Amino acid sequence: SGGAGKNIANDFLSGGTTHRSVDIAYAVVRGLVYLAMAILIGGLFASIFVWRQALEHKRVRRLLWASWSALLSLTVVAFGLQGSYAAGANLSGMFDPSLWSNTWSTRIGTVLSIRILLVLALLPSMLLIKKPERKGWWAPLTVVLLIGIAITPGLGGHASVGSQSWVAMFADAVHVLAMSAWMGGLILLVVLATSGKTEEALESMPIWSRVATVSVLLVTLTGVARGYRELGGLSDILGSTYGRLLSLKVGLVLVALLLATLARDAVQRRWELDAEELAAADEEREALVSAGEKPPKRRGHSLVPDETGVSALSYVLPEETARRRLLRSVFAEVSVLVFVISVTAVLVNTAPAQSSQSGPWSATLEVGKLRADINVSPARTGANEVHLTLNAPGGGPAQVLDVAVEFSLPSADIAPIDVEMRSAGIAHYTSVGFTPPVAGEWTMTLKVLVDPITEESATATVPIR
């Protein structure tokens, strides 16, 4: 009852026909969730490991409470929107309790629920941020919960799909943590610097500079690895929407790296210097200014005088100049990272390039009133992946209780082999592993549990070479 040649890529990690308003709202909410997550995780990490007196300031506490509240409320909104998105309903569907129960039974619904519980579990830690006499358990517990929150995006996204998913999800969690530490720390620095606490913020700049360097390195490495995995290579990176969005994200990150380099330069030329060298340079500068002379321009990247005899004064930045350059770079860096998060919000719901290519075997099956688009790749002996997308009669993604796939080869007396299917998105399922030992015309049986008393099935012949 199936015909070969149908491509299921457009349904990968998405669910077919949805209302445009729901698409837009969901993308906006995802972006705001990632932003709130970055500020909360990065802000608390920076308060624990870098600016340890930051929590004593009201504006910092307000920022953290705002990000905590936003993450909790937006995740709840995302749960409601998920039901509308999967059912092909309009925005009012997010208030439909029947769609909530459908969402609850899906992988994404479970992940969103876990995130809500983790954010709520963080409440005791949030209540103690105002108290300087926080207990010894506060920091370790807070860090553990923040790591748990950072893991959730990978559990319901592209990282959970395909081969070596556990490695991919680990890399995704590291990526989220590093990006959060980078961006959240920058925002905390801006808040401190604009609250009249500039000196306090700048005192810990050498520590923050090292944290930021490590974070940038991890963001870059894990980002490249994730992109390569999803694209299946870099030969045709601009040949798909996913590849173009990923290229845009990489370009924005490179711009942020350039701005981070400028900020790092200001830190190195002022706050990482020895106190005696810094005092000597400042005294020399004051003496020159008093004499009506201009201090020499910078030459080289060292405090050691060059062959022309120019002193360290050419390297050391005046405090006001260093502060101005640093804050200007940081403001620009934060702005670029906001755009990075916006692109990421769109990227996570876009079909990866390798999933949008025609598979070696694909078909559309009628399963009762549902339509099943199924793909087996590479349709050869050895490791294969099975992708399945279910669509409702009206064209939107179908909500079902369970799916089961099995393969048999009667000609070789091979009994049915159950293939474990894992939810990988809205009405989308992927196999954990299917390894046919021999070539032949395999019989695939698909069973769909529509409701507690209704099971539909369909069969197809899959040629394995």
Tab-separated table of C-alpha atoms in Angstrom:
chain	number	residue	atom	x	y	z
A	1	SER	CA	0.000	0.000	0.000
A	2	GLY	CA	3.046	2.315	-0.353
A	3	GLY	CA	4.810	4.075	-3.205
A	4	ALA	CA	8.568	4.608	-3.323
A	5	GLY	CA	10.175	7.949	-3.875
A	6	LYS	CA	8.378	10.118	-1.308
A	7	ASN	CA	10.713	12.342	0.671
A	8	ILE	CA	9.969	12.731	4.374
A	9	ALA	CA	12.505	15.457	5.040
A	10	ASN	CA	10.042	18.312	5.294
A	11	ASP	CA	8.462	16.569	8.257
A	12	PHE	CA	11.732	15.941	10.072
A	13	LEU	CA	11.471	17.364	13.574
A	14	SER	CA	8.366	19.253	12.480
A	15	GLY	CA	4.878	18.241	11.928
A	16	GLY	CA	3.613	19.199	8.523
A	17	THR	CA	0.876	21.813	8.235
A	18	THR	CA	0.605	24.296	11.086
A	19	HIS	CA	-0.865	27.741	11.544
A	20	ARG	CA	1.557	30.518	10.639
A	21	SER	CA	0.746	32.340	13.889
A	22	VAL	CA	1.741	29.263	15.887
A	23	ASP	CA	4.988	28.903	13.897
A	24	ILE	CA	5.960	32.503	14.590
A	25	ALA	CA	4.913	32.420	18.247
A	26	TYR	CA	6.795	29.174	18.851
A	27	ALA	CA	9.988	30.528	17.233
A	28	VAL	CA	9.808	33.716	19.331
A	29	VAL	CA	9.185	31.749	22.536
A	30	ARG	CA	12.099	29.392	21.799
A	31	GLY	CA	14.422	32.345	21.296
A	32	LEU	CA	13.301	33.982	24.540
A	33	VAL	CA	13.677	30.658	26.386
A	34	TYR	CA	17.283	30.342	25.189
A	35	LEU	CA	18.001	33.948	26.151
A	36	ALA	CA	16.501	33.510	29.641
A	37	MET	CA	18.401	30.240	30.050
A	38	ALA	CA	21.701	31.883	29.069
A	39	ILE	CA	21.222	34.784	31.478
A	40	LEU	CA	20.148	32.557	34.378
A	41	ILE	CA	22.854	29.900	33.932
A	42	GLY	CA	25.633	32.299	32.998
A	43	GLY	CA	24.657	34.901	35.576
A	44	LEU	CA	24.627	32.420	38.449
A	45	PHE	CA	27.842	30.728	37.275
A	46	ALA	CA	29.593	34.102	37.072
A	47	SER	CA	28.250	35.058	40.525
A	48	ILE	CA	29.618	31.828	41.990
A	49	PHE	CA	32.999	31.599	40.244
A	50	VAL	CA	33.954	35.127	39.090
A	51	TRP	CA	32.175	38.091	40.722
A	52	ARG	CA	31.460	36.574	44.115
A	53	GLN	CA	30.109	39.828	45.556
A	54	ALA	CA	27.716	40.372	42.649
A	55	LEU	CA	24.704	38.906	44.451
A	56	GLU	CA	24.924	41.666	47.042
A	57	HIS	CA	23.685	44.145	44.431
A	58	LYS	CA	19.973	44.640	43.869
A	59	ARG	CA	20.169	44.998	40.061
A	60	VAL	CA	22.003	41.701	39.738
A	61	ARG	CA	19.412	39.918	41.871
A	62	ARG	CA	16.601	41.497	39.848
A	63	LEU	CA	18.232	40.287	36.626
A	64	LEU	CA	18.505	36.724	37.933
A	65	TRP	CA	14.937	36.697	39.254
A	66	ALA	CA	13.669	38.073	35.941
A	67	SER	CA	15.513	35.374	33.988
A	68	TRP	CA	14.277	32.625	36.354
A	69	SER	CA	10.671	33.823	36.062
A	70	ALA	CA	10.955	34.192	32.286
A	71	LEU	CA	12.413	30.710	31.835
A	72	LEU	CA	9.672	29.131	33.933
A	73	SER	CA	6.751	30.982	32.348
A	74	LEU	CA	8.056	30.696	28.775
A	75	THR	CA	8.625	26.959	29.143
A	76	VAL	CA	5.013	26.610	30.273
A	77	VAL	CA	3.935	28.645	27.228
A	78	ALA	CA	6.108	26.420	25.005
A	79	PHE	CA	4.323	23.357	26.429
A	80	GLY	CA	0.974	24.849	25.421
A	81	LEU	CA	2.217	25.900	21.985
A	82	GLN	CA	3.604	22.413	21.399
A	83	GLY	CA	0.068	21.020	21.588
A	84	SER	CA	-1.225	23.565	19.062
A	85	TYR	CA	1.770	22.979	16.805
A	86	ALA	CA	1.394	19.196	16.794
A	87	ALA	CA	-2.378	19.285	16.263
A	88	GLY	CA	-2.248	21.902	13.495
A	89	ALA	CA	-4.446	24.160	15.632
A	90	ASN	CA	-4.329	27.943	15.990
A	91	LEU	CA	-3.015	29.875	18.978
A	92	SER	CA	-6.164	29.229	21.014
A	93	GLY	CA	-5.245	25.529	21.024
A	94	MET	CA	-2.566	26.194	23.617
A	95	PHE	CA	-5.363	26.543	26.181
A	96	ASP	CA	-6.996	23.225	25.228
A	97	PRO	CA	-6.526	20.653	28.069
A	98	SER	CA	-6.966	17.750	25.646
A	99	LEU	CA	-3.921	18.941	23.700
A	100	TRP	CA	-1.968	19.243	26.945
A	101	SER	CA	-2.481	15.547	27.620
A	102	ASN	CA	-1.359	14.738	24.085
A	103	THR	CA	1.781	16.814	24.541
A	104	TRP	CA	2.456	15.189	27.910
A	105	SER	CA	2.776	11.771	26.210
A	106	THR	CA	5.388	12.946	23.680
A	107	ARG	CA	9.161	13.134	24.061
A	108	ILE	CA	9.199	16.913	23.706
A	109	GLY	CA	6.405	17.230	26.268
A	110	THR	CA	8.415	15.125	28.702
A	111	VAL	CA	11.526	17.248	28.171
A	112	LEU	CA	9.597	20.486	28.725
A	113	SER	CA	8.059	19.020	31.894
A	114	ILE	CA	11.507	18.045	33.193
A	115	ARG	CA	12.765	21.567	32.543
A	116	ILE	CA	9.823	23.060	34.452
A	117	LEU	CA	10.565	20.790	37.424
A	118	LEU	CA	14.281	21.689	37.369
A	119	VAL	CA	13.519	25.411	37.284
A	120	LEU	CA	11.101	25.003	40.182
A	121	ALA	CA	13.729	22.993	42.069
A	122	LEU	CA	16.022	26.004	41.697
A	123	LEU	CA	13.600	28.158	43.714
A	124	PRO	CA	15.251	27.519	47.128
A	125	SER	CA	18.585	28.610	45.646
A	126	MET	CA	16.964	31.740	44.228
A	127	LEU	CA	15.416	32.591	47.590
A	128	LEU	CA	18.865	32.540	49.184
A	129	ILE	CA	20.685	34.776	46.675
A	130	LYS	CA	19.982	37.817	48.862
A	131	LYS	CA	21.467	36.234	51.975
A	132	PRO	CA	25.252	36.648	52.340
A	133	GLU	CA	25.308	33.758	54.837
A	134	ARG	CA	24.240	31.173	52.224
A	135	LYS	CA	24.779	27.589	53.357
A	136	GLY	CA	27.630	25.452	52.027
A	137	TRP	CA	25.229	23.363	49.965
A	138	TRP	CA	23.967	26.359	48.013
A	139	ALA	CA	26.647	26.583	45.316
A	140	PRO	CA	26.970	22.815	44.547
A	141	LEU	CA	23.194	22.316	44.404
A	142	THR	CA	22.749	25.393	42.211
A	143	VAL	CA	25.439	24.235	39.781
A	144	VAL	CA	23.925	20.731	39.507
A	145	LEU	CA	20.460	22.120	38.759
A	146	LEU	CA	21.844	24.565	36.190
A	147	ILE	CA	23.659	21.720	34.410
A	148	GLY	CA	20.390	19.770	34.395
A	149	ILE	CA	18.579	22.714	32.789
A	150	ALA	CA	21.344	23.017	30.172
A	151	ILE	CA	20.897	19.364	29.189
A	152	THR	CA	17.211	19.738	28.284
A	153	PRO	CA	17.572	21.415	24.850
A	154	GLY	CA	19.565	18.441	23.538
A	155	LEU	CA	17.081	15.899	24.880
A	156	GLY	CA	14.335	17.162	22.578
A	157	GLY	CA	16.346	18.428	19.605
A	158	HIS	CA	18.507	17.254	16.716
A	159	ALA	CA	21.170	15.899	19.072
A	160	SER	CA	18.800	13.149	20.278
A	161	VAL	CA	18.319	11.849	16.731
A	162	GLY	CA	20.558	9.493	14.762
A	163	SER	CA	23.728	7.608	15.558
A	164	GLN	CA	25.831	8.311	18.666
A	165	SER	CA	23.015	10.395	20.101
A	166	TRP	CA	24.431	10.266	23.651
A	167	VAL	CA	27.706	11.781	22.468
A	168	ALA	CA	25.772	14.417	20.519
A	169	MET	CA	23.591	15.264	23.526
A	170	PHE	CA	26.686	15.601	25.734
A	171	ALA	CA	28.249	17.967	23.188
A	172	ASP	CA	24.970	19.897	23.019
A	173	ALA	CA	24.914	20.311	26.822
A	174	VAL	CA	28.528	21.543	26.806
A	175	HIS	CA	27.612	23.954	23.998
A	176	VAL	CA	24.666	25.368	25.969
A	177	LEU	CA	26.703	25.684	29.170
A	178	ALA	CA	29.616	27.387	27.405
A	179	MET	CA	27.366	29.788	25.499
A	180	SER	CA	25.476	30.591	28.708
A	181	ALA	CA	28.688	31.194	30.658
A	182	TRP	CA	29.911	33.483	27.872
A	183	MET	CA	26.742	35.499	27.332
A	184	GLY	CA	25.426	35.466	30.890
A	185	GLY	CA	28.787	36.586	32.235
A	186	LEU	CA	28.921	39.428	29.728
A	187	ILE	CA	25.441	40.626	30.710
A	188	LEU	CA	26.361	40.441	34.396
A	189	LEU	CA	29.459	42.516	33.653
A	190	VAL	CA	27.319	45.129	31.877
A	191	VAL	CA	24.870	45.268	34.804
A	192	LEU	CA	27.680	45.738	37.329
A	193	ALA	CA	29.486	48.318	35.215
A	194	THR	CA	26.331	50.367	34.650
A	195	SER	CA	25.295	50.201	38.311
A	196	GLY	CA	28.146	52.277	39.594
A	197	LYS	CA	30.111	49.119	40.447
A	198	THR	CA	32.626	49.451	37.635
A	199	GLU	CA	35.698	49.105	39.833
A	200	GLU	CA	34.319	45.989	41.489
A	201	ALA	CA	33.524	44.473	38.082
A	202	LEU	CA	36.947	45.294	36.678
A	203	GLU	CA	38.841	43.819	39.616
A	204	SER	CA	37.878	40.303	38.520
A	205	MET	CA	38.408	40.910	34.802
A	206	PRO	CA	41.501	38.663	34.572
A	207	ILE	CA	39.460	35.748	35.979
A	208	TRP	CA	36.516	36.512	33.685
A	209	SER	CA	38.827	36.820	30.699
A	210	ARG	CA	40.098	33.277	31.246
A	211	VAL	CA	36.573	31.916	31.774
A	212	ALA	CA	35.404	33.633	28.601
A	213	THR	CA	38.359	32.258	26.617
A	214	VAL	CA	37.557	28.680	27.641
A	215	SER	CA	33.839	29.235	26.973
A	216	VAL	CA	34.510	30.607	23.487
A	217	LEU	CA	36.763	27.652	22.694
A	218	LEU	CA	34.116	25.148	23.820
A	219	VAL	CA	31.327	26.959	21.935
A	220	THR	CA	33.401	26.876	18.758
A	221	LEU	CA	34.509	23.231	19.010
A	222	THR	CA	31.111	21.814	19.964
A	223	GLY	CA	29.339	24.024	17.418
A	224	VAL	CA	31.539	22.821	14.557
A	225	ALA	CA	31.144	19.191	15.659
A	226	ARG	CA	27.359	19.502	15.889
A	227	GLY	CA	27.121	21.186	12.501
A	228	TYR	CA	29.266	18.545	10.829
A	229	ARG	CA	27.147	15.774	12.343
A	230	GLU	CA	23.848	17.294	11.237
A	231	LEU	CA	25.069	18.199	7.747
A	232	GLY	CA	26.832	14.888	7.156
A	233	GLY	CA	29.800	16.861	5.781
A	234	LEU	CA	30.588	20.365	4.614
A	235	SER	CA	30.637	19.849	0.844
A	236	ASP	CA	27.214	21.436	0.274
A	237	ILE	CA	26.764	23.631	3.316
A	238	LEU	CA	24.928	26.354	1.370
A	239	GLY	CA	22.704	23.897	-0.485
A	240	SER	CA	20.010	23.707	2.209
A	241	THR	CA	18.145	26.027	4.547
A	242	TYR	CA	19.751	24.324	7.534
A	243	GLY	CA	23.243	24.803	6.087
A	244	ARG	CA	22.629	28.471	5.291
A	245	LEU	CA	21.274	29.161	8.775
A	246	LEU	CA	24.241	27.347	10.294
A	247	SER	CA	26.613	29.416	8.134
A	248	LEU	CA	24.911	32.601	9.344
A	249	LYS	CA	25.268	31.468	12.954
A	250	VAL	CA	28.960	30.671	12.458
A	251	GLY	CA	29.496	34.084	10.864
A	252	LEU	CA	27.840	35.846	13.802
A	253	VAL	CA	29.914	33.849	16.285
A	254	LEU	CA	33.072	34.898	14.425
A	255	VAL	CA	32.004	38.539	14.738
A	256	ALA	CA	31.444	37.992	18.474
A	257	LEU	CA	34.906	36.392	18.687
A	258	LEU	CA	36.440	39.466	17.070
A	259	LEU	CA	34.696	41.724	19.580
A	260	ALA	CA	35.824	39.417	22.401
A	261	THR	CA	39.394	39.801	21.149
A	262	LEU	CA	39.098	43.588	21.393
A	263	ALA	CA	37.765	43.282	24.951
A	264	ARG	CA	40.561	40.861	25.799
A	265	ASP	CA	43.121	43.343	24.476
A	266	ALA	CA	41.797	46.042	26.804
A	267	VAL	CA	41.977	43.665	29.779
A	268	GLN	CA	45.540	42.601	28.950
A	269	ARG	CA	46.694	46.182	28.571
A	270	ARG	CA	45.332	47.318	31.907
A	271	TRP	CA	43.976	44.842	34.445
A	272	GLU	CA	46.332	41.909	33.884
A	273	LEU	CA	49.458	44.007	34.464
A	274	ASP	CA	51.636	43.979	37.530
A	275	ALA	CA	50.657	46.733	39.972
A	276	GLU	CA	54.157	48.255	40.019
A	277	GLU	CA	54.394	48.342	36.217
A	278	LEU	CA	50.934	49.852	36.008
A	279	ALA	CA	51.748	52.556	38.573
A	280	ALA	CA	55.023	53.386	36.794
A	281	ALA	CA	53.284	53.746	33.442
A	282	ASP	CA	50.554	55.952	34.934
A	283	GLU	CA	53.144	58.193	36.614
A	284	GLU	CA	55.097	58.506	33.372
A	285	ARG	CA	51.935	59.407	31.483
A	286	GLU	CA	50.982	62.074	34.030
A	287	ALA	CA	54.463	63.553	33.829
A	288	LEU	CA	54.311	63.794	30.042
A	289	VAL	CA	50.858	65.361	30.123
A	290	SER	CA	52.010	67.889	32.745
A	291	ALA	CA	54.925	68.805	30.488
A	292	GLY	CA	52.581	69.367	27.577
A	293	GLU	CA	53.773	66.287	25.662
A	294	LYS	CA	51.733	63.446	24.196
A	295	PRO	CA	52.291	59.891	25.432
A	296	PRO	CA	53.770	57.578	22.759
A	297	LYS	CA	51.432	55.450	20.687
A	298	ARG	CA	51.319	51.731	21.200
A	299	ARG	CA	54.122	49.731	19.632
A	300	GLY	CA	54.099	45.953	19.782
A	301	HIS	CA	52.415	43.718	22.292
A	302	SER	CA	54.886	43.740	25.135
A	303	LEU	CA	55.885	45.803	28.139
A	304	VAL	CA	59.547	45.444	27.126
A	305	PRO	CA	60.936	48.594	25.458
A	306	ASP	CA	61.578	48.095	21.731
A	307	GLU	CA	64.697	49.049	19.775
A	308	THR	CA	63.529	52.665	19.551
A	309	GLY	CA	63.577	52.932	23.332
A	310	VAL	CA	59.827	53.481	23.715
A	311	SER	CA	58.824	52.574	27.239
A	312	ALA	CA	56.001	50.381	28.521
A	313	LEU	CA	53.807	53.466	28.392
A	314	SER	CA	53.074	52.689	24.725
A	315	TYR	CA	51.431	49.413	25.816
A	316	VAL	CA	49.552	50.344	28.978
A	317	LEU	CA	46.122	51.881	28.434
A	318	PRO	CA	44.898	54.722	30.646
A	319	GLU	CA	42.190	53.421	32.934
A	320	GLU	CA	39.393	55.499	31.413
A	321	THR	CA	40.380	54.489	27.863
A	322	ALA	CA	40.573	50.805	28.814
A	323	ARG	CA	37.194	50.964	30.557
A	324	ARG	CA	35.571	52.681	27.570
A	325	ARG	CA	37.008	50.201	25.060
A	326	LEU	CA	36.055	47.236	27.200
A	327	LEU	CA	32.431	48.251	27.767
A	328	ARG	CA	31.964	49.269	24.143
A	329	SER	CA	33.209	45.849	22.991
A	330	VAL	CA	31.106	44.018	25.584
A	331	PHE	CA	27.901	45.852	24.607
A	332	ALA	CA	28.506	45.015	20.944
A	333	GLU	CA	29.372	41.409	21.832
A	334	VAL	CA	26.116	40.930	23.750
A	335	SER	CA	24.123	42.398	20.839
A	336	VAL	CA	25.696	39.951	18.383
A	337	LEU	CA	25.088	36.995	20.719
A	338	VAL	CA	21.399	37.922	20.929
A	339	PHE	CA	21.288	37.521	17.136
A	340	VAL	CA	23.096	34.172	17.502
A	341	ILE	CA	20.366	32.966	19.864
A	342	SER	CA	17.673	34.198	17.445
A	343	VAL	CA	19.187	32.178	14.598
A	344	THR	CA	19.501	29.161	16.897
A	345	ALA	CA	15.781	29.352	17.720
A	346	VAL	CA	14.996	28.957	14.014
A	347	LEU	CA	17.760	26.412	13.412
A	348	VAL	CA	16.508	23.891	15.989
A	349	ASN	CA	13.239	23.441	14.102
A	350	THR	CA	14.802	23.227	10.634
A	351	ALA	CA	15.442	19.894	8.959
A	352	PRO	CA	19.171	19.035	8.881
A	353	ALA	CA	20.584	18.849	5.375
A	354	GLN	CA	21.370	15.163	5.465
A	355	SER	CA	17.783	14.423	6.501
A	356	SER	CA	16.404	16.448	3.616
A	357	GLN	CA	18.174	14.414	0.988
A	358	SER	CA	16.375	11.534	-0.732
A	359	GLY	CA	17.004	8.327	1.148
A	360	PRO	CA	17.900	5.078	-0.576
A	361	TRP	CA	14.340	3.829	0.125
A	362	SER	CA	11.269	5.768	1.124
A	363	ALA	CA	7.527	5.290	0.870
A	364	THR	CA	4.171	6.680	1.938
A	365	LEU	CA	1.865	4.192	3.657
A	366	GLU	CA	-1.811	4.495	4.520
A	367	VAL	CA	-2.224	3.369	8.129
A	368	GLY	CA	-5.947	3.485	8.785
A	369	LYS	CA	-6.827	7.160	8.396
A	370	LEU	CA	-3.243	8.254	8.950
A	371	ARG	CA	-0.471	8.771	6.431
A	372	ALA	CA	2.985	7.449	7.301
A	373	ASP	CA	6.084	8.710	5.498
A	374	ILE	CA	8.906	6.280	6.159
A	375	ASN	CA	12.537	6.206	5.114
A	376	VAL	CA	15.228	3.532	5.467
A	377	SER	CA	18.823	4.648	4.963
A	378	PRO	CA	21.133	3.479	3.435
A	379	ALA	CA	19.027	0.347	2.778
A	380	ARG	CA	22.107	-1.850	2.807
A	381	THR	CA	23.292	-4.655	5.040
A	382	GLY	CA	24.754	-3.325	8.271
A	383	ALA	CA	23.665	-0.306	10.279
A	384	ASN	CA	20.571	1.524	9.002
A	385	GLU	CA	18.370	4.332	10.273
A	386	VAL	CA	14.600	4.315	10.002
A	387	HIS	CA	12.732	7.628	10.021
A	388	LEU	CA	8.970	7.768	10.389
A	389	THR	CA	6.601	10.753	10.245
A	390	LEU	CA	2.849	10.408	10.897
A	391	ASN	CA	0.319	12.866	9.486
A	392	ALA	CA	-3.342	13.211	10.429
A	393	PRO	CA	-6.144	13.167	7.821
A	394	GLY	CA	-6.262	16.962	7.816
A	395	GLY	CA	-2.595	17.223	6.918
A	396	GLY	CA	-1.181	18.171	10.315
A	397	PRO	CA	1.025	15.976	12.518
A	398	ALA	CA	-0.749	13.016	14.095
A	399	GLN	CA	-0.864	12.411	17.835
A	400	VAL	CA	-0.669	8.680	18.626
A	401	LEU	CA	0.075	6.638	21.724
A	402	ASP	CA	2.783	4.381	20.323
A	403	VAL	CA	4.414	3.083	17.150
A	404	ALA	CA	6.159	-0.212	16.445
A	405	VAL	CA	8.216	-1.299	13.441
A	406	GLU	CA	9.459	-4.791	12.619
A	407	PHE	CA	11.350	-6.328	9.720
A	408	SER	CA	11.329	-9.955	8.554
A	409	LEU	CA	12.844	-11.891	5.653
A	410	PRO	CA	10.694	-14.977	4.981
A	411	SER	CA	12.895	-16.144	2.101
A	412	ALA	CA	15.791	-16.616	4.539
A	413	ASP	CA	13.567	-17.823	7.399
A	414	ILE	CA	14.414	-14.723	9.442
A	415	ALA	CA	11.669	-14.072	11.988
A	416	PRO	CA	10.416	-10.530	12.636
A	417	ILE	CA	13.051	-8.229	14.151
A	418	ASP	CA	11.638	-5.516	16.388
A	419	VAL	CA	13.170	-2.107	15.719
A	420	GLU	CA	13.052	0.253	18.689
A	421	MET	CA	11.631	3.612	17.602
A	422	ARG	CA	12.366	6.765	19.584
A	423	SER	CA	10.388	9.985	19.431
A	424	ALA	CA	12.550	12.643	17.795
A	425	GLY	CA	10.160	15.534	17.412
A	426	ILE	CA	6.579	16.336	16.579
A	427	ALA	CA	5.031	13.156	15.104
A	428	HIS	CA	8.530	12.081	14.061
A	429	TYR	CA	10.269	8.865	15.124
A	430	THR	CA	13.696	7.434	14.432
A	431	SER	CA	15.201	4.013	15.007
A	432	VAL	CA	17.731	3.330	17.689
A	433	GLY	CA	19.291	0.666	15.452
A	434	PHE	CA	18.331	-1.647	12.591
A	435	THR	CA	21.072	-3.953	11.269
A	436	PRO	CA	19.871	-6.381	8.564
A	437	PRO	CA	22.444	-9.218	8.354
A	438	VAL	CA	21.747	-10.210	4.727
A	439	ALA	CA	20.454	-8.628	1.536
A	440	GLY	CA	16.994	-9.393	0.234
A	441	GLU	CA	13.394	-8.204	-0.055
A	442	TRP	CA	12.575	-7.520	3.577
A	443	THR	CA	8.996	-7.170	4.803
A	444	MET	CA	8.426	-4.167	7.015
A	445	THR	CA	5.369	-4.031	9.271
A	446	LEU	CA	4.309	-0.753	10.856
A	447	LYS	CA	1.871	-0.784	13.795
A	448	VAL	CA	0.350	2.396	15.211
A	449	LEU	CA	-1.581	2.518	18.489
A	450	VAL	CA	-4.033	5.339	17.767
A	451	ASP	CA	-5.888	5.136	21.091
A	452	PRO	CA	-6.121	2.581	23.910
A	453	ILE	CA	-8.392	0.276	21.865
A	454	THR	CA	-7.442	1.035	18.247
A	455	GLU	CA	-4.340	-0.266	16.485
A	456	GLU	CA	-3.719	0.245	12.773
A	457	SER	CA	-1.036	-1.454	10.676
A	458	ALA	CA	0.516	-1.439	7.202
A	459	THR	CA	3.217	-3.394	5.412
A	460	ALA	CA	5.732	-2.674	2.685
A	461	THR	CA	8.605	-4.452	0.959
A	462	VAL	CA	12.005	-2.891	1.555
A	463	PRO	CA	14.846	-4.001	-0.735
A	464	ILE	CA	18.096	-4.294	1.257
A	465	ARG	CA	21.204	-4.550	-0.935
